[in-house]
Amino acid sequence: MESTEVRLSVSRCLRALTASTDNADIIAALQTLRSYLDEGAESRSSSVQRAEFRRAHFTRTLQFLVSNIQADWFHSLTAAQRSELWDGLFLRGPPEQTLLVLMQGIGDLKAGTNLNHLVSIAERFLHSGRLADLLWSYCLGAGPSDSPQLRETLLGRIVALPDLTANKLHPHNKPLFLPQQYYPLLATEMLAALERTCQALRDGTDCSLTFVAQTLGKVCIQGHSGLVLAVMAPRLSVCTRSDMVWQRVCWKLLENVPQLCVESVLTGLVQAVTGPEAFGRIIGNLVSTNKKAQFVITHKLLLLQYKYETQVLRIILGYLAADRERRPLLVQVLRSLSQAWANPSAVKHTPLEQQLYVSKALLLSVSLLKDSELQELRSDLLQCMLGGMQSHLDSSVVRIRRMGMVVGECLSSRMNIGGTQLKFQYDQDEETRELLSLMTPSTADEAEAEPLNRVEESGETTLSPQKESSQNKSGPQPSKTDQDSDLDSDDELTPYDMSGDQEISKASPPRYLRDCLEILISSEDPERVELSLRVSEGLVRKNVFATREISVQMTKVLLHMEDKYSINSFLSLRQATMVALTVTDCIPVTQYLTTEFYSLNYSLRQRLDILEVLALAAQELSKPIAEKKDLCMSVPASTDLTPYPGDNPVHWRQEVEKRIQSKTRRLRKGATQPPAKATPNRYAPVAGYFFFPLLRNYDRPQVTFDLLGSDHLVLGRLIHTLGLFMHLAVNAPVAAQMGRALLDFVWAVRYHADQMVRRGVLFAVCSVFLSVNSQNLLVDLSDQLFETRIWLADVAEGDPDADCRSLAVQSLVLLDKSLKKQLQDQQALGLES
């Protein structure tokens, strides 16, 4: 009976709004509809009628109002009547139905006054806390018995409201609908619903958190976890500190998050909380009861993803270590981390950033172990330390080797095997200092920690007991006047600057190159050897004819020379002389060095020295010839020394001319300097002597040298040096032949396990594309370009090393530019013909 009366009354009201032209009838109809939403004694309808209207007729009424928003009767209402009667129907009814109708109306209406009015109602809906009412209605179980499809639609409207409004209202969207404002508002409304839930539970009322958990999960999985949890996490952390009801509500909230959304919620939460204690209070032992949460926390965030800060690792591992039920998971995590850190394949094929991330997690896990757990894991950690250090120290990347040293030191100090600890020598930087600091992690929440020194905050300074006692023991300090009276008058004289003085040497440096060679071969006097080594480069460059007589012999002596006397800058002096010999007598010295590179009984250091000397000599030969007056005063390319200003004085006429030029203003300034004089490229005729001999015996393992085996450090440097030779040979006649040979050589090692070798391969490919002109690329290398392009695309997309990916992208760009230019040239020739 009640339902029939409500249905007839609503039909009469809607008919009146449609057909009547009397303003009084329209207002009466709206007031009747409004009466079904009024609560309290002043309401003209019964509670049963109100419930029936909300259940069966409210949505239909709102849809009717939206569809007739252009009607004359709507515009005949005053602003007060429209706000009270028309807008009030949207702001007082069931919020879930209102939200659905509003979003549908905003999507259907065209741009104009009517759409703006509906948008303003949506703003008032959000500002008046109706979202909290919507969420609370589902918590209380008072919401409609909706279908899964309807609930999914409602969740979609709540979560995607900024996207829906942006698509419709752009570029006139409202600030409230922007993600930066809407999602913090949604987080506040969810907190309000949780607050009501806690109060209801204290009053003995059952509640359900399923809908709120679904909302939280959907927001996070769509990528807005940062904005939402930045508001929720601090509030939840404070509320759960001393309130068990809040803790139970939080635990139940996380338990009800859909499995598909668990990862995004936990990932956002672990970045939003301040420490492991807050994280544990909010999620409880979810990691023990939820398999998806356990996989995310103990595996994915530690071993698969590595983009997070060190604080995230502290929170995760501190959370696992904080409870007795969760500590077995910490032991499990440590086993997994030690295996991953010691895996030789992982050292070679995973990005350096991920290896650093795993190293941090390993050290933090070890620092949280108890002594009993450490004894249980002793064999695993020992195997991890020995095997992992070997894999890291074998790497050609300095950061990876240093990482292995630091982790090895920390593990040995924690295990204390036989009272001995490993100790390495390495340069400390910010990365190593951070790794060392992880052995003493701080698990307390920063936000919950008490101020360490309240006196400092108030602006007062106090002495520590140690400082105070030391000052008391030292006694009274003499005054400044007493000290001045004890000074002698001679101390007031300004000391003479003797920083530029040089010690007079008993031995004189050799003046002839042969004397210099004899001293280097036979002398046992450290002073004479050092003087000979220091003047040898200048003698080589000054006496060209004498150099060519003994160039190969002197190169051999320098190549085998050792720093027996600890000469300052020995390596740079030796290298500079060898470079000068190579430049002065290029072909014989180059033939000697390239032959000795693959000879027996050379150390890896000597082979690397050969490559460095050849590379520096090729660079010097490719540069324009310097003036003779500058040649004798040139500084070796291998050193970073710069001459003092007084070593190369400028003629006074040039100085005057400079000052005149700087003070003169010209309306039009032409060429003030003559064009650069063309000089022949000394490297182009001899490029083949540098390049091709190094490709002869790379695949023949020697007794002390295996280029394609364990000596991948030399392989990477060799490929990089060949790429440099290729780059310097631009426009040389032999460039196309060098490019073809270089591509054939690097093709066999393009998938090498060592990242330094792969970087060298990509650098060599870049050099080929830069140095070989586009016509020769198509004519001479056409059969290799297609496969090379496919390989470069694979590297650019999937190589674990960031530098390799960047080099691959650059190579692809260079290749595409060369091919495009050649095609354009061919088209231009075709048009001309």
PDB file of C-alpha atoms in Angstrom, residues 15-241:
ATOM      1  CA  ARG A  15       3.561  14.913 -14.719  1.00  0.00           C
ATOM      2  CA  ALA A  16       3.064  18.328 -13.160  1.00  0.00           C
ATOM      3  CA  LEU A  17       6.642  19.298 -13.897  1.00  0.00           C
ATOM      4  CA  THR A  18       6.233  18.192 -17.477  1.00  0.00           C
ATOM      5  CA  ALA A  19       2.837  19.718 -18.339  1.00  0.00           C
ATOM      6  CA  SER A  20       2.068  22.522 -15.884  1.00  0.00           C
ATOM      7  CA  THR A  21       2.831  26.147 -16.654  1.00  0.00           C
ATOM      8  CA  ASP A  22       1.822  27.414 -13.230  1.00  0.00           C
ATOM      9  CA  ASN A  23       4.836  28.241 -11.110  1.00  0.00           C
ATOM     10  CA  ALA A  24       2.919  27.334  -7.926  1.00  0.00           C
ATOM     11  CA  ASP A  25       2.262  23.804  -9.186  1.00  0.00           C
ATOM     12  CA  ILE A  26       5.924  23.367 -10.088  1.00  0.00           C
ATOM     13  CA  ILE A  27       7.090  24.481  -6.649  1.00  0.00           C
ATOM     14  CA  ALA A  28       4.523  22.228  -4.973  1.00  0.00           C
ATOM     15  CA  ALA A  29       5.685  19.219  -7.003  1.00  0.00           C
ATOM     16  CA  LEU A  30       9.298  19.851  -6.124  1.00  0.00           C
ATOM     17  CA  GLN A  31       8.392  20.283  -2.447  1.00  0.00           C
ATOM     18  CA  THR A  32       6.521  16.971  -2.493  1.00  0.00           C
ATOM     19  CA  LEU A  33       9.520  15.199  -3.972  1.00  0.00           C
ATOM     20  CA  ARG A  34      11.751  16.935  -1.474  1.00  0.00           C
ATOM     21  CA  SER A  35       9.563  15.783   1.434  1.00  0.00           C
ATOM     22  CA  TYR A  36      10.534  12.177   0.758  1.00  0.00           C
ATOM     23  CA  LEU A  37      14.128  13.099   1.602  1.00  0.00           C
ATOM     24  CA  ASP A  38      13.446  15.120   4.769  1.00  0.00           C
ATOM     25  CA  GLU A  39      14.313  13.458   8.027  1.00  0.00           C
ATOM     26  CA  GLY A  40      12.875  14.263  11.449  1.00  0.00           C
ATOM     27  CA  ALA A  41       9.511  15.280  12.854  1.00  0.00           C
ATOM     28  CA  GLU A  42       8.877  18.023  10.271  1.00  0.00           C
ATOM     29  CA  SER A  43       8.790  15.497   7.437  1.00  0.00           C
ATOM     30  CA  ARG A  44       5.383  15.023   5.820  1.00  0.00           C
ATOM     31  CA  SER A  45       6.139  11.390   4.837  1.00  0.00           C
ATOM     32  CA  SER A  46       6.583   8.263   6.891  1.00  0.00           C
ATOM     33  CA  SER A  47       9.837   6.380   7.205  1.00  0.00           C
ATOM     34  CA  VAL A  48       8.451   3.547   5.068  1.00  0.00           C
ATOM     35  CA  GLN A  49       7.511   5.978   2.314  1.00  0.00           C
ATOM     36  CA  ARG A  50      10.933   7.616   2.464  1.00  0.00           C
ATOM     37  CA  ALA A  51      12.668   4.265   2.245  1.00  0.00           C
ATOM     38  CA  GLU A  52      10.498   3.235  -0.726  1.00  0.00           C
ATOM     39  CA  PHE A  53      11.231   6.507  -2.523  1.00  0.00           C
ATOM     40  CA  ARG A  54      14.965   6.121  -2.002  1.00  0.00           C
ATOM     41  CA  ARG A  55      14.891   2.499  -3.161  1.00  0.00           C
ATOM     42  CA  ALA A  56      12.671   2.673  -6.237  1.00  0.00           C
ATOM     43  CA  HIS A  57      12.094   6.265  -7.347  1.00  0.00           C
ATOM     44  CA  PHE A  58      15.071   8.473  -6.438  1.00  0.00           C
ATOM     45  CA  THR A  59      17.247   7.633  -9.447  1.00  0.00           C
ATOM     46  CA  ARG A  60      14.320   8.020 -11.847  1.00  0.00           C
ATOM     47  CA  THR A  61      13.502  11.417 -10.321  1.00  0.00           C
ATOM     48  CA  LEU A  62      17.071  12.707 -10.690  1.00  0.00           C
ATOM     49  CA  GLN A  63      17.304  11.452 -14.260  1.00  0.00           C
ATOM     50  CA  PHE A  64      14.038  13.284 -15.036  1.00  0.00           C
ATOM     51  CA  LEU A  65      15.399  16.515 -13.536  1.00  0.00           C
ATOM     52  CA  VAL A  66      18.640  16.285 -15.546  1.00  0.00           C
ATOM     53  CA  SER A  67      16.798  15.540 -18.797  1.00  0.00           C
ATOM     54  CA  ASN A  68      14.522  18.585 -18.224  1.00  0.00           C
ATOM     55  CA  ILE A  69      17.256  20.980 -17.177  1.00  0.00           C
ATOM     56  CA  GLN A  70      16.561  23.035 -20.318  1.00  0.00           C
ATOM     57  CA  ALA A  71      12.800  23.321 -19.606  1.00  0.00           C
ATOM     58  CA  ASP A  72      11.183  26.705 -19.047  1.00  0.00           C
ATOM     59  CA  TRP A  73       9.918  25.798 -15.577  1.00  0.00           C
ATOM     60  CA  PHE A  74      13.521  25.186 -14.410  1.00  0.00           C
ATOM     61  CA  HIS A  75      14.633  28.621 -15.546  1.00  0.00           C
ATOM     62  CA  SER A  76      11.531  30.266 -14.050  1.00  0.00           C
ATOM     63  CA  LEU A  77      12.718  29.343 -10.547  1.00  0.00           C
ATOM     64  CA  THR A  78      14.600  31.929  -8.545  1.00  0.00           C
ATOM     65  CA  ALA A  79      18.148  31.228  -7.471  1.00  0.00           C
ATOM     66  CA  ALA A  80      17.028  30.499  -3.901  1.00  0.00           C
ATOM     67  CA  GLN A  81      14.232  28.164  -5.059  1.00  0.00           C
ATOM     68  CA  ARG A  82      16.571  26.366  -7.450  1.00  0.00           C
ATOM     69  CA  SER A  83      19.193  25.880  -4.740  1.00  0.00           C
ATOM     70  CA  GLU A  84      16.699  24.726  -2.120  1.00  0.00           C
ATOM     71  CA  LEU A  85      14.321  22.549  -4.172  1.00  0.00           C
ATOM     72  CA  TRP A  86      16.140  21.440  -7.330  1.00  0.00           C
ATOM     73  CA  ASP A  87      19.721  21.216  -6.068  1.00  0.00           C
ATOM     74  CA  GLY A  88      18.576  19.893  -2.694  1.00  0.00           C
ATOM     75  CA  LEU A  89      17.228  16.738  -4.294  1.00  0.00           C
ATOM     76  CA  PHE A  90      20.782  15.906  -5.472  1.00  0.00           C
ATOM     77  CA  LEU A  91      22.415  16.699  -2.158  1.00  0.00           C
ATOM     78  CA  ARG A  92      20.072  14.891   0.261  1.00  0.00           C
ATOM     79  CA  GLY A  93      19.308  11.531  -1.315  1.00  0.00           C
ATOM     80  CA  PRO A  94      21.298   8.288  -1.461  1.00  0.00           C
ATOM     81  CA  PRO A  95      24.808   9.439  -2.419  1.00  0.00           C
ATOM     82  CA  GLU A  96      25.639   6.467  -4.613  1.00  0.00           C
ATOM     83  CA  GLN A  97      22.599   7.083  -6.840  1.00  0.00           C
ATOM     84  CA  THR A  98      23.325  10.811  -6.939  1.00  0.00           C
ATOM     85  CA  LEU A  99      26.921  10.291  -8.017  1.00  0.00           C
ATOM     86  CA  LEU A 100      25.951   7.942 -10.833  1.00  0.00           C
ATOM     87  CA  VAL A 101      23.273  10.327 -12.170  1.00  0.00           C
ATOM     88  CA  LEU A 102      25.570  13.358 -11.909  1.00  0.00           C
ATOM     89  CA  MET A 103      28.407  11.689 -13.790  1.00  0.00           C
ATOM     90  CA  GLN A 104      26.008  10.430 -16.458  1.00  0.00           C
ATOM     91  CA  GLY A 105      24.506  13.890 -16.833  1.00  0.00           C
ATOM     92  CA  ILE A 106      27.903  15.576 -17.078  1.00  0.00           C
ATOM     93  CA  GLY A 107      28.845  13.132 -19.776  1.00  0.00           C
ATOM     94  CA  ASP A 108      25.628  13.627 -21.791  1.00  0.00           C
ATOM     95  CA  LEU A 109      25.099  17.403 -21.648  1.00  0.00           C
ATOM     96  CA  LYS A 110      26.642  19.774 -24.139  1.00  0.00           C
ATOM     97  CA  ALA A 111      28.865  22.640 -23.074  1.00  0.00           C
ATOM     98  CA  GLY A 112      26.848  25.542 -21.766  1.00  0.00           C
ATOM     99  CA  THR A 113      25.013  26.980 -18.759  1.00  0.00           C
ATOM    100  CA  ASN A 114      23.146  23.770 -17.966  1.00  0.00           C
ATOM    101  CA  LEU A 115      26.376  21.724 -17.864  1.00  0.00           C
ATOM    102  CA  ASN A 116      27.987  24.345 -15.661  1.00  0.00           C
ATOM    103  CA  HIS A 117      25.085  24.114 -13.235  1.00  0.00           C
ATOM    104  CA  LEU A 118      25.382  20.342 -13.011  1.00  0.00           C
ATOM    105  CA  VAL A 119      29.129  20.649 -12.482  1.00  0.00           C
ATOM    106  CA  SER A 120      28.543  23.091  -9.621  1.00  0.00           C
ATOM    107  CA  ILE A 121      26.211  20.569  -7.977  1.00  0.00           C
ATOM    108  CA  ALA A 122      28.945  17.925  -8.313  1.00  0.00           C
ATOM    109  CA  GLU A 123      31.371  20.300  -6.592  1.00  0.00           C
ATOM    110  CA  ARG A 124      28.903  20.880  -3.747  1.00  0.00           C
ATOM    111  CA  PHE A 125      28.376  17.113  -3.539  1.00  0.00           C
ATOM    112  CA  LEU A 126      32.093  16.551  -2.961  1.00  0.00           C
ATOM    113  CA  HIS A 127      32.570  19.520  -0.607  1.00  0.00           C
ATOM    114  CA  SER A 128      29.630  18.544   1.616  1.00  0.00           C
ATOM    115  CA  GLY A 129      31.126  15.165   2.597  1.00  0.00           C
ATOM    116  CA  ARG A 130      28.747  13.054   0.544  1.00  0.00           C
ATOM    117  CA  LEU A 131      31.552  10.708  -0.492  1.00  0.00           C
ATOM    118  CA  ALA A 132      32.107   9.854   3.165  1.00  0.00           C
ATOM    119  CA  ASP A 133      28.353   9.229   3.498  1.00  0.00           C
ATOM    120  CA  LEU A 134      28.503   6.934   0.475  1.00  0.00           C
ATOM    121  CA  LEU A 135      31.403   4.904   1.881  1.00  0.00           C
ATOM    122  CA  TRP A 136      29.833   4.798   5.352  1.00  0.00           C
ATOM    123  CA  SER A 137      26.538   3.512   3.970  1.00  0.00           C
ATOM    124  CA  TYR A 138      28.377   0.485   2.595  1.00  0.00           C
ATOM    125  CA  CYS A 139      30.338   0.036   5.835  1.00  0.00           C
ATOM    126  CA  LEU A 140      27.100  -0.007   7.800  1.00  0.00           C
ATOM    127  CA  GLY A 141      25.450  -2.381   5.379  1.00  0.00           C
ATOM    128  CA  ALA A 142      22.701   0.188   4.724  1.00  0.00           C
ATOM    129  CA  GLY A 143      23.582   0.484   1.054  1.00  0.00           C
ATOM    130  CA  PRO A 144      21.439  -1.068  -1.636  1.00  0.00           C
ATOM    131  CA  SER A 145      21.700  -4.746  -2.390  1.00  0.00           C
ATOM    132  CA  ASP A 146      23.444  -3.960  -5.648  1.00  0.00           C
ATOM    133  CA  SER A 147      24.752  -6.354  -8.250  1.00  0.00           C
ATOM    134  CA  PRO A 148      28.479  -6.839  -8.883  1.00  0.00           C
ATOM    135  CA  GLN A 149      28.113  -4.945 -12.158  1.00  0.00           C
ATOM    136  CA  LEU A 150      26.502  -1.936 -10.436  1.00  0.00           C
ATOM    137  CA  ARG A 151      29.137  -1.908  -7.713  1.00  0.00           C
ATOM    138  CA  GLU A 152      31.926  -2.040 -10.286  1.00  0.00           C
ATOM    139  CA  THR A 153      30.327   0.866 -12.138  1.00  0.00           C
ATOM    140  CA  LEU A 154      30.087   2.897  -8.947  1.00  0.00           C
ATOM    141  CA  LEU A 155      33.732   2.161  -8.072  1.00  0.00           C
ATOM    142  CA  GLY A 156      34.726   3.220 -11.547  1.00  0.00           C
ATOM    143  CA  ARG A 157      32.912   6.556 -11.204  1.00  0.00           C
ATOM    144  CA  ILE A 158      34.486   7.250  -7.797  1.00  0.00           C
ATOM    145  CA  VAL A 159      38.028   6.361  -8.803  1.00  0.00           C
ATOM    146  CA  ALA A 160      38.041   7.772 -12.347  1.00  0.00           C
ATOM    147  CA  LEU A 161      36.130  10.983 -11.634  1.00  0.00           C
ATOM    148  CA  PRO A 162      39.112  13.249 -12.560  1.00  0.00           C
ATOM    149  CA  ASP A 163      39.523  11.446 -15.879  1.00  0.00           C
ATOM    150  CA  LEU A 164      35.807  11.580 -16.718  1.00  0.00           C
ATOM    151  CA  THR A 165      35.499  15.262 -15.933  1.00  0.00           C
ATOM    152  CA  ALA A 166      38.754  16.125 -17.706  1.00  0.00           C
ATOM    153  CA  ASN A 167      37.591  14.436 -20.893  1.00  0.00           C
ATOM    154  CA  LYS A 168      34.340  16.412 -20.813  1.00  0.00           C
ATOM    155  CA  LEU A 169      35.318  19.791 -19.386  1.00  0.00           C
ATOM    156  CA  HIS A 170      38.789  20.309 -20.813  1.00  0.00           C
ATOM    157  CA  PRO A 171      40.131  22.980 -20.905  1.00  0.00           C
ATOM    158  CA  HIS A 172      37.615  24.453 -18.439  1.00  0.00           C
ATOM    159  CA  ASN A 173      37.928  21.764 -15.778  1.00  0.00           C
ATOM    160  CA  LYS A 174      37.389  22.681 -12.136  1.00  0.00           C
ATOM    161  CA  PRO A 175      40.346  22.621  -9.700  1.00  0.00           C
ATOM    162  CA  LEU A 176      38.480  20.246  -7.385  1.00  0.00           C
ATOM    163  CA  PHE A 177      38.320  17.630 -10.135  1.00  0.00           C
ATOM    164  CA  LEU A 178      42.076  17.647 -10.737  1.00  0.00           C
ATOM    165  CA  PRO A 179      43.949  14.603  -9.361  1.00  0.00           C
ATOM    166  CA  GLN A 180      46.070  16.759  -7.025  1.00  0.00           C
ATOM    167  CA  GLN A 181      42.918  17.879  -5.173  1.00  0.00           C
ATOM    168  CA  TYR A 182      40.429  15.093  -5.731  1.00  0.00           C
ATOM    169  CA  TYR A 183      42.433  12.094  -4.536  1.00  0.00           C
ATOM    170  CA  PRO A 184      43.540  13.704  -1.237  1.00  0.00           C
ATOM    171  CA  LEU A 185      39.846  14.581  -0.726  1.00  0.00           C
ATOM    172  CA  LEU A 186      38.880  10.967  -1.421  1.00  0.00           C
ATOM    173  CA  ALA A 187      41.529   9.831   1.087  1.00  0.00           C
ATOM    174  CA  THR A 188      40.077  12.177   3.702  1.00  0.00           C
ATOM    175  CA  GLU A 189      36.585  10.790   3.058  1.00  0.00           C
ATOM    176  CA  MET A 190      37.856   7.220   3.422  1.00  0.00           C
ATOM    177  CA  LEU A 191      39.450   8.170   6.742  1.00  0.00           C
ATOM    178  CA  ALA A 192      36.126   9.674   7.861  1.00  0.00           C
ATOM    179  CA  ALA A 193      34.345   6.421   6.984  1.00  0.00           C
ATOM    180  CA  LEU A 194      36.951   4.442   8.938  1.00  0.00           C
ATOM    181  CA  GLU A 195      36.510   6.786  11.915  1.00  0.00           C
ATOM    182  CA  ARG A 196      32.769   6.136  11.905  1.00  0.00           C
ATOM    183  CA  THR A 197      33.459   2.427  11.639  1.00  0.00           C
ATOM    184  CA  CYS A 198      35.690   2.491  14.732  1.00  0.00           C
ATOM    185  CA  GLN A 199      33.022   4.349  16.677  1.00  0.00           C
ATOM    186  CA  ALA A 200      30.328   1.918  15.557  1.00  0.00           C
ATOM    187  CA  LEU A 201      32.453  -1.054  16.619  1.00  0.00           C
ATOM    188  CA  ARG A 202      32.930   0.493  20.053  1.00  0.00           C
ATOM    189  CA  ASP A 203      29.128   0.820  20.264  1.00  0.00           C
ATOM    190  CA  GLY A 204      28.670  -2.844  19.355  1.00  0.00           C
ATOM    191  CA  THR A 205      27.531  -2.390  15.738  1.00  0.00           C
ATOM    192  CA  ASP A 206      28.853  -4.732  13.072  1.00  0.00           C
ATOM    193  CA  CYS A 207      30.436  -3.125  10.004  1.00  0.00           C
ATOM    194  CA  SER A 208      31.915  -4.197   6.693  1.00  0.00           C
ATOM    195  CA  LEU A 209      35.033  -2.687   5.113  1.00  0.00           C
ATOM    196  CA  THR A 210      34.780  -4.483   1.778  1.00  0.00           C
ATOM    197  CA  PHE A 211      33.651  -1.478  -0.251  1.00  0.00           C
ATOM    198  CA  VAL A 212      36.248   0.884   1.253  1.00  0.00           C
ATOM    199  CA  ALA A 213      38.954  -1.715   0.637  1.00  0.00           C
ATOM    200  CA  GLN A 214      37.812  -2.102  -2.969  1.00  0.00           C
ATOM    201  CA  THR A 215      37.916   1.664  -3.408  1.00  0.00           C
ATOM    202  CA  LEU A 216      41.420   1.883  -1.952  1.00  0.00           C
ATOM    203  CA  GLY A 217      42.640  -0.988  -4.117  1.00  0.00           C
ATOM    204  CA  LYS A 218      41.174   0.433  -7.309  1.00  0.00           C
ATOM    205  CA  VAL A 219      42.653   3.884  -6.652  1.00  0.00           C
ATOM    206  CA  CYS A 220      46.090   2.403  -6.049  1.00  0.00           C
ATOM    207  CA  ILE A 221      46.090   0.046  -9.014  1.00  0.00           C
ATOM    208  CA  GLN A 222      45.211   2.951 -11.299  1.00  0.00           C
ATOM    209  CA  GLY A 223      48.383   4.750 -10.219  1.00  0.00           C
ATOM    210  CA  HIS A 224      47.165   7.216  -7.588  1.00  0.00           C
ATOM    211  CA  SER A 225      48.539   5.466  -4.494  1.00  0.00           C
ATOM    212  CA  GLY A 226      51.015   8.283  -3.817  1.00  0.00           C
ATOM    213  CA  LEU A 227      48.361  10.992  -3.512  1.00  0.00           C
ATOM    214  CA  VAL A 228      45.942   8.852  -1.487  1.00  0.00           C
ATOM    215  CA  LEU A 229      48.359   7.168   0.901  1.00  0.00           C
ATOM    216  CA  ALA A 230      50.289  10.378   1.529  1.00  0.00           C
ATOM    217  CA  VAL A 231      47.142  11.507   3.363  1.00  0.00           C
ATOM    218  CA  MET A 232      46.037   8.189   4.838  1.00  0.00           C
ATOM    219  CA  ALA A 233      49.333   6.690   6.030  1.00  0.00           C
ATOM    220  CA  PRO A 234      50.302   9.406   8.571  1.00  0.00           C
ATOM    221  CA  ARG A 235      46.776   9.438  10.021  1.00  0.00           C
ATOM    222  CA  LEU A 236      46.616   5.646  10.267  1.00  0.00           C
ATOM    223  CA  SER A 237      50.070   5.588  11.850  1.00  0.00           C
ATOM    224  CA  VAL A 238      48.984   8.001  14.592  1.00  0.00           C
ATOM    225  CA  CYS A 239      45.608   6.352  15.210  1.00  0.00           C
ATOM    226  CA  THR A 240      47.029   2.828  15.489  1.00  0.00           C
ATOM    227  CA  ARG A 241      49.745   3.825  17.940  1.00  0.00           C
TER     228      ARG A 241
END
